[in-house]
GROMACS .gro file of N, CA, C and O in nm:
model
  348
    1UNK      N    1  -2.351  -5.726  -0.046
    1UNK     CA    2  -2.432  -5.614  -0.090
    1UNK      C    3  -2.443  -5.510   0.021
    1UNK      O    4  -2.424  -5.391  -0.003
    2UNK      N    5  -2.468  -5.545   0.119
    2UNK     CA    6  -2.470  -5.443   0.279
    2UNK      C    7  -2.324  -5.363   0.278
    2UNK      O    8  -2.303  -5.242   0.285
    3UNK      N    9  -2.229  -5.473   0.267
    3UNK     CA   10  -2.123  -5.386   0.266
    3UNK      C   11  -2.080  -5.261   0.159
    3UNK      O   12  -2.017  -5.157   0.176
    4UNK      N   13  -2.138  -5.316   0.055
    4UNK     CA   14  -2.109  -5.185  -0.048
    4UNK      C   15  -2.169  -5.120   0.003
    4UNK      O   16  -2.098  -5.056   0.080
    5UNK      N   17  -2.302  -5.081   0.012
    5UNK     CA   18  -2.374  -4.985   0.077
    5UNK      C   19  -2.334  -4.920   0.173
    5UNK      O   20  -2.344  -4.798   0.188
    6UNK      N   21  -2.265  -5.034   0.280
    6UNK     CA   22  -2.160  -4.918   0.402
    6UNK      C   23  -2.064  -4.836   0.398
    6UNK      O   24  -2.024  -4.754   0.481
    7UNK      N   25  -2.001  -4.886   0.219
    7UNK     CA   26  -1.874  -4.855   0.244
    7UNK      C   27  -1.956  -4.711   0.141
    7UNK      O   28  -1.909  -4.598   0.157
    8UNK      N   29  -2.097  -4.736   0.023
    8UNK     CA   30  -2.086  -4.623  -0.025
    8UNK      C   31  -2.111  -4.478   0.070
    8UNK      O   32  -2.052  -4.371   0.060
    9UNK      N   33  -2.226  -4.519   0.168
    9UNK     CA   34  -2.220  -4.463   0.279
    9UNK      C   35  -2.162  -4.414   0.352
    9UNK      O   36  -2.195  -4.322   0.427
   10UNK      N   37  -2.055  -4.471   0.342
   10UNK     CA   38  -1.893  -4.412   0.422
   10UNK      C   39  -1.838  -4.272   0.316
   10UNK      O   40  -1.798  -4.159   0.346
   11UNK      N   41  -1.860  -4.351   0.161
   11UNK     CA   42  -1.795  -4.250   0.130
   11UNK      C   43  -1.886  -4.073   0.094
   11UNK      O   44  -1.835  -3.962   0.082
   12UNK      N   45  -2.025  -4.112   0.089
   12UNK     CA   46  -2.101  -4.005   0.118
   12UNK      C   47  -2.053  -3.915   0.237
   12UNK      O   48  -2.034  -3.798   0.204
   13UNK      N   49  -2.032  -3.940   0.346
   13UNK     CA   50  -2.023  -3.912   0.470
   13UNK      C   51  -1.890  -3.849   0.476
   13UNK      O   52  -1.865  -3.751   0.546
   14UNK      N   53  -1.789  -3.921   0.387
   14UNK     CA   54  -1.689  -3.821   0.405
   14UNK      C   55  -1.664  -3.731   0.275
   14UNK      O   56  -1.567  -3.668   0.235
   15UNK      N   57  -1.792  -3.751   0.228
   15UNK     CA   58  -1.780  -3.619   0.110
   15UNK      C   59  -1.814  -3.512   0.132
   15UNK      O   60  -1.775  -3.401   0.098
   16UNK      N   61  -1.944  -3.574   0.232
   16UNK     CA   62  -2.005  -3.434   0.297
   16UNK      C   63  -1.913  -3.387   0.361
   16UNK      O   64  -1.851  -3.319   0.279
   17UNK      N   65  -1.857  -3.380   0.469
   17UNK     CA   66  -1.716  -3.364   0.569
   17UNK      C   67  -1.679  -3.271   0.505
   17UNK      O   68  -1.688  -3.151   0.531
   18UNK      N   69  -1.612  -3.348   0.370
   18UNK     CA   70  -1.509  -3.328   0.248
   18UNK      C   71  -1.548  -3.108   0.214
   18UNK      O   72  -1.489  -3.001   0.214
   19UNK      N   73  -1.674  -3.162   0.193
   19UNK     CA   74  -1.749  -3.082   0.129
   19UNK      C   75  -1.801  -2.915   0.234
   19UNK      O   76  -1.845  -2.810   0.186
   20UNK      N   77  -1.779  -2.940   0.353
   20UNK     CA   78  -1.845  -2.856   0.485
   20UNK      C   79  -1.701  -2.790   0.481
   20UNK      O   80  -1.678  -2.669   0.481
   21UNK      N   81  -1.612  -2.889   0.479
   21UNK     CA   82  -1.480  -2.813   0.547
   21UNK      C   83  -1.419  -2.701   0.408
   21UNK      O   84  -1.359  -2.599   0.442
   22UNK      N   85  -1.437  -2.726   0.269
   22UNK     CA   86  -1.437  -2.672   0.162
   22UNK      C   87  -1.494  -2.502   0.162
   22UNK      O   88  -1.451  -2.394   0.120
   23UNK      N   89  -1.620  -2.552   0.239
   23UNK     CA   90  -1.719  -2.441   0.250
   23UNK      C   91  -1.660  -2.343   0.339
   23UNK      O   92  -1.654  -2.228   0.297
   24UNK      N   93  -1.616  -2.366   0.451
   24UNK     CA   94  -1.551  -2.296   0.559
   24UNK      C   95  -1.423  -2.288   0.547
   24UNK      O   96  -1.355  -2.255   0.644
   25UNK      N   97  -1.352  -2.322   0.394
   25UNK     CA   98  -1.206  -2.234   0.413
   25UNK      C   99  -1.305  -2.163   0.311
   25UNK      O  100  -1.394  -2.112   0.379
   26UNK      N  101  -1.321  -2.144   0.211
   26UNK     CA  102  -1.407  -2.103   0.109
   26UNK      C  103  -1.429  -1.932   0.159
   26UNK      O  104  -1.389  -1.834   0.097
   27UNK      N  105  -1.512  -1.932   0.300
   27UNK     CA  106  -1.618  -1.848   0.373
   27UNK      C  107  -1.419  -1.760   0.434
   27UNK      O  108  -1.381  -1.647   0.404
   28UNK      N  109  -1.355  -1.846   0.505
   28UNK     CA  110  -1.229  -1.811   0.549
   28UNK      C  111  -1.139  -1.712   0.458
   28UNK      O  112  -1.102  -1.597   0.483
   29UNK      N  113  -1.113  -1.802   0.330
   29UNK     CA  114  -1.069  -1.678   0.213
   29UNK      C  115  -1.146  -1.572   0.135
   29UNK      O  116  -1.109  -1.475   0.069
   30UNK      N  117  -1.251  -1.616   0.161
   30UNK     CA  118  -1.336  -1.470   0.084
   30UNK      C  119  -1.290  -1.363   0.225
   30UNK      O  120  -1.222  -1.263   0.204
   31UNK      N  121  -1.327  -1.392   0.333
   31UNK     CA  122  -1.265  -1.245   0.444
   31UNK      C  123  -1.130  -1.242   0.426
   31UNK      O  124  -1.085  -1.133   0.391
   32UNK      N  125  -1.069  -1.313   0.438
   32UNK     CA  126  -0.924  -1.260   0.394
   32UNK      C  127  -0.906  -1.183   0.273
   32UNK      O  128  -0.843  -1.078   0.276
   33UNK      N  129  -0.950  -1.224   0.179
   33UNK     CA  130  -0.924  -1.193   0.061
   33UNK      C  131  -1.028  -1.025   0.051
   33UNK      O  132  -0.994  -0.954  -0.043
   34UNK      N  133  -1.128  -0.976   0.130
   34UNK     CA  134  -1.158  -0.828   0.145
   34UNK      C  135  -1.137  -0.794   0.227
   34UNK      O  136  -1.196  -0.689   0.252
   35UNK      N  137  -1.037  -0.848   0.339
   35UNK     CA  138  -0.942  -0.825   0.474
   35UNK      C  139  -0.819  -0.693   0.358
   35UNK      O  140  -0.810  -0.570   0.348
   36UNK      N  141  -0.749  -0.816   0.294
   36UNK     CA  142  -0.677  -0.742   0.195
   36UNK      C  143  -0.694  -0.624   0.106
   36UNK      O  144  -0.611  -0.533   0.098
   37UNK      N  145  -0.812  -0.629   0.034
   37UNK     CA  146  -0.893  -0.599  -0.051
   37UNK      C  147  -0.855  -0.437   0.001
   37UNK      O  148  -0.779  -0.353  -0.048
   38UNK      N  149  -0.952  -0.436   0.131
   38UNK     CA  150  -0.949  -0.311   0.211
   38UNK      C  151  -0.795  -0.255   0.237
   38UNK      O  152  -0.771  -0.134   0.239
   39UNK      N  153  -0.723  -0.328   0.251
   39UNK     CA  154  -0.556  -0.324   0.303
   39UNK      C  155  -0.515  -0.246   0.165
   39UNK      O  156  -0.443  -0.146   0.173
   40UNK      N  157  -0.553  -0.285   0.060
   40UNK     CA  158  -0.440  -0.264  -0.069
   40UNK      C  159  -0.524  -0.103  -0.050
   40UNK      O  160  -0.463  -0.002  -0.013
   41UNK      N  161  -0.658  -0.105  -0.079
   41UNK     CA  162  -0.708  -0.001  -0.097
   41UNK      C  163  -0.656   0.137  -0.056
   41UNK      O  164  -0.640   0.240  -0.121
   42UNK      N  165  -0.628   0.098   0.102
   42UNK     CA  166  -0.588   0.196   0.213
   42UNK      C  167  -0.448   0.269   0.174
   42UNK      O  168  -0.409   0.385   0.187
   43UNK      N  169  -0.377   0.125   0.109
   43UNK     CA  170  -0.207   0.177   0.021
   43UNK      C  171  -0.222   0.219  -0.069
   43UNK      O  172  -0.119   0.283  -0.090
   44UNK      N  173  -0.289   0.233  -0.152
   44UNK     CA  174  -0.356   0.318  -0.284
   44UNK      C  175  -0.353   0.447  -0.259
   44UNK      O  176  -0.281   0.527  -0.317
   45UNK      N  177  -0.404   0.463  -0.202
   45UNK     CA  178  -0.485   0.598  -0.121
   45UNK      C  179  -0.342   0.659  -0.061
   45UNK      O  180  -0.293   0.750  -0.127
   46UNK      N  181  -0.279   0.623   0.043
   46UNK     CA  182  -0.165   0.654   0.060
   46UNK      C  183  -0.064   0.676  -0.019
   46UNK      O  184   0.007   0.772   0.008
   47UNK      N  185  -0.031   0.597  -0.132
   47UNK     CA  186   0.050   0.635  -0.221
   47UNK      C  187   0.025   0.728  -0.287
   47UNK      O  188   0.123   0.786  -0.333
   48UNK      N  189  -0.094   0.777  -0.316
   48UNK     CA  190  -0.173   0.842  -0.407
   48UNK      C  191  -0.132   1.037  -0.269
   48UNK      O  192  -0.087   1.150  -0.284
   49UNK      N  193  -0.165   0.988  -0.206
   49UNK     CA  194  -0.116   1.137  -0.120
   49UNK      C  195   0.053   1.139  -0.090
   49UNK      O  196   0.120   1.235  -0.051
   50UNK      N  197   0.097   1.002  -0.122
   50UNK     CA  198   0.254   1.066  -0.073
   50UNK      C  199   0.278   1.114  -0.239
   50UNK      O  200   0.354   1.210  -0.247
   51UNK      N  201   0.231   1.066  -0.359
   51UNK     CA  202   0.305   1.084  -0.452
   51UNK      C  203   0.271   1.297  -0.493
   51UNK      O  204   0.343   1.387  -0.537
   52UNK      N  205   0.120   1.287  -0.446
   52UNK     CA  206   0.072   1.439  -0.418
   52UNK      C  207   0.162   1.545  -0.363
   52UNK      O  208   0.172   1.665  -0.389
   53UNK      N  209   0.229   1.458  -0.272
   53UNK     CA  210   0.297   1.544  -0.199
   53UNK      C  211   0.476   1.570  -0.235
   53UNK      O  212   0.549   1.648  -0.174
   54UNK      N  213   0.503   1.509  -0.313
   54UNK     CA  214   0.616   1.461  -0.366
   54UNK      C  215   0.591   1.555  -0.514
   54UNK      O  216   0.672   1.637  -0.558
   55UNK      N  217   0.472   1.524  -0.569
   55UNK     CA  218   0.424   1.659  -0.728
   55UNK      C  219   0.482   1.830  -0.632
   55UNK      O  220   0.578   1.901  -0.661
   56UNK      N  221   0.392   1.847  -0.530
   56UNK     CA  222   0.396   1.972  -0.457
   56UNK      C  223   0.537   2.004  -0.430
   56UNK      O  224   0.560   2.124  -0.414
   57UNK      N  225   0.662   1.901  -0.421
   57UNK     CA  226   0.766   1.969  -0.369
   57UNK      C  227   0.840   1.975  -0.500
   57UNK      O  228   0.901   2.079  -0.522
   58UNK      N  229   0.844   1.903  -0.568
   58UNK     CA  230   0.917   1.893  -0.678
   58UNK      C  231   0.842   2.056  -0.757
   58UNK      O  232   0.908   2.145  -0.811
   59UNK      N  233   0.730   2.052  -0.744
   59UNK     CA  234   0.722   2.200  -0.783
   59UNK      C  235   0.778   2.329  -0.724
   59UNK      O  236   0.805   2.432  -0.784
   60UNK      N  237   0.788   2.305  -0.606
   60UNK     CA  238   0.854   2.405  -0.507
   60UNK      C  239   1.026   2.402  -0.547
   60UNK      O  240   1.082   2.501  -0.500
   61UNK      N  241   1.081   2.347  -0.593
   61UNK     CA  242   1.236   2.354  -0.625
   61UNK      C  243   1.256   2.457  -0.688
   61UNK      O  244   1.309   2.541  -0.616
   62UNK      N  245   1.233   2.505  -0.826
   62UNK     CA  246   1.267   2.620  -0.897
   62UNK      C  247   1.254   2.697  -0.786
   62UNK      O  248   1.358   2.747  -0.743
   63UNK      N  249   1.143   2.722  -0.725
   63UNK     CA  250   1.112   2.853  -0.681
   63UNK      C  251   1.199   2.838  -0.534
   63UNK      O  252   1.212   2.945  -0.475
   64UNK      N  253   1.255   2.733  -0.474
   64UNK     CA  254   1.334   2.736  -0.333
   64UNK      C  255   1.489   2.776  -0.412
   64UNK      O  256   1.569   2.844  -0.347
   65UNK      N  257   1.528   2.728  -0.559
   65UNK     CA  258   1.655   2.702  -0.590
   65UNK      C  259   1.652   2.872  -0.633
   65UNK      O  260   1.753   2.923  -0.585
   66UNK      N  261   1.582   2.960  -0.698
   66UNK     CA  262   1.575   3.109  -0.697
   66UNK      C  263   1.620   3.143  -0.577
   66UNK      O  264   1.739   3.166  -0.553
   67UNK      N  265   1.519   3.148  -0.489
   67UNK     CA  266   1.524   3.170  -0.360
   67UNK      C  267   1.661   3.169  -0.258
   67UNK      O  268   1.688   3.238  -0.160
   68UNK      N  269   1.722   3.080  -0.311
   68UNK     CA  270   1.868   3.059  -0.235
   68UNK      C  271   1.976   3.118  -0.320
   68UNK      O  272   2.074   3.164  -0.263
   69UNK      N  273   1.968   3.121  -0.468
   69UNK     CA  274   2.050   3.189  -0.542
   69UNK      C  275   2.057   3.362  -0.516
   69UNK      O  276   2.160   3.428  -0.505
   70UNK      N  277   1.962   3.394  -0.511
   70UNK     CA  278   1.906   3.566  -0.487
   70UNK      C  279   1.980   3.567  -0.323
   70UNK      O  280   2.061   3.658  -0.307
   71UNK      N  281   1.962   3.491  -0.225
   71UNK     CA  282   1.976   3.501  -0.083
   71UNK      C  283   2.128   3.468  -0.038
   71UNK      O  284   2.196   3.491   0.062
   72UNK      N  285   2.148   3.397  -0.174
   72UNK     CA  286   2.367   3.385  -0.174
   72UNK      C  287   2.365   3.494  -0.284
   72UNK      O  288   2.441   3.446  -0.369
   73UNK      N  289   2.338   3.565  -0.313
   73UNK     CA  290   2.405   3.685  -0.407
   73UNK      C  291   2.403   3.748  -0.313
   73UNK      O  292   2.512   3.788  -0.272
   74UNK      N  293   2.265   3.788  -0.227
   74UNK     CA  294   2.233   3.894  -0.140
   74UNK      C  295   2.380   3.892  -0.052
   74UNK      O  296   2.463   3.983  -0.054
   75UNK      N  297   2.390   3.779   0.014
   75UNK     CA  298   2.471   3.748   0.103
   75UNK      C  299   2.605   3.788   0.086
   75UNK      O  300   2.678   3.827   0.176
   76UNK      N  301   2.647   3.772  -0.081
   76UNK     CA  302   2.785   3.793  -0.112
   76UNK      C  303   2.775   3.945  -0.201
   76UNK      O  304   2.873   3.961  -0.274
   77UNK      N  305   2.690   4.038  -0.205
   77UNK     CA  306   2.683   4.150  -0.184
   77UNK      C  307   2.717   4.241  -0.049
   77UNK      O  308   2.777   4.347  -0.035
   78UNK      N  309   2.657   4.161   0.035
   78UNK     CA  310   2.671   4.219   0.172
   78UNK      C  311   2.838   4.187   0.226
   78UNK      O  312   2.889   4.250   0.319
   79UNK      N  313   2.895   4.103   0.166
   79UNK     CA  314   3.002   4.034   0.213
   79UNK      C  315   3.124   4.130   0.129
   79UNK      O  316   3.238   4.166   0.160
   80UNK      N  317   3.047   4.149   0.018
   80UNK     CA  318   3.187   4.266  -0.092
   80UNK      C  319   3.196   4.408  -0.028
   80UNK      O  320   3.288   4.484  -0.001
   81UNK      N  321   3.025   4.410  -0.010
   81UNK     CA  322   3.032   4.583   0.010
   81UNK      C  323   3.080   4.565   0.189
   81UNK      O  324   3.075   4.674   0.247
   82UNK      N  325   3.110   4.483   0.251
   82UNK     CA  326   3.167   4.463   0.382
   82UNK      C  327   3.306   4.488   0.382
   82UNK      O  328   3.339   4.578   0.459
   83UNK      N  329   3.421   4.420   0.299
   83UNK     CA  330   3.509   4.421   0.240
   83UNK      C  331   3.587   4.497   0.236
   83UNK      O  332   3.688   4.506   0.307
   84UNK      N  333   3.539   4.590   0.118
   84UNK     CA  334   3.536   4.735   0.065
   84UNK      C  335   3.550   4.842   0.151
   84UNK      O  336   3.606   4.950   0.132
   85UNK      N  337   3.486   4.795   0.261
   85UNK     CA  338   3.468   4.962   0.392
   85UNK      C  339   3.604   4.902   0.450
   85UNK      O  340   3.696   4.982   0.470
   86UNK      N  341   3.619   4.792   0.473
   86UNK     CA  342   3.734   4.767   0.551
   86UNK      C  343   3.898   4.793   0.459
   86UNK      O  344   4.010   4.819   0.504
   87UNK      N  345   3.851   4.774   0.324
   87UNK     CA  346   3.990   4.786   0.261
   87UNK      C  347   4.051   4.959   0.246
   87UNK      O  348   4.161   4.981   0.196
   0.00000   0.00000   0.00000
């Protein structure tokens, strides 16, 4: 009878153990897990300004692809009427 008692005793003892060390990965992954939390957030946020910035240029094309068409006409205006004096 003593011995059951030691051995239930034993196994109390390593439930508690069981049970402490549970607690302290427990306490371990909750900070990790808003270690991350904060991490993803921060890439959110970042993606969220690169993709901003990526809307802004993709809008800027028409108006750069004008811009270079008008500035190669210009160019090959200047290049005919160059031409011309020489021919």
């Amino acid at each position: 009878m003593i011995s059951e008692f030691n051995e239930l005793s034993d196994k109390i003892g390593l439930l508690a153990e069981m049970t402490h060390a549970l607690r302290r990965e427990n306490a371990q992954l909750r900070k990790d897990n808003a270690a991350l939390a904060a991490d993803n957030a921060l890439y959110v946020q970042r993606m969220r300004e690169a993709q901003e910035r990526v809307e802004a240029l993709l809008e800027k094309i028409p108006e750069l692809v004008q811009a270079g068409l008008e500035q190669a006409a210009s160019e090959a205006g200047a290049y005919i009427a160059e031409n011309e004096k020489e021919a």
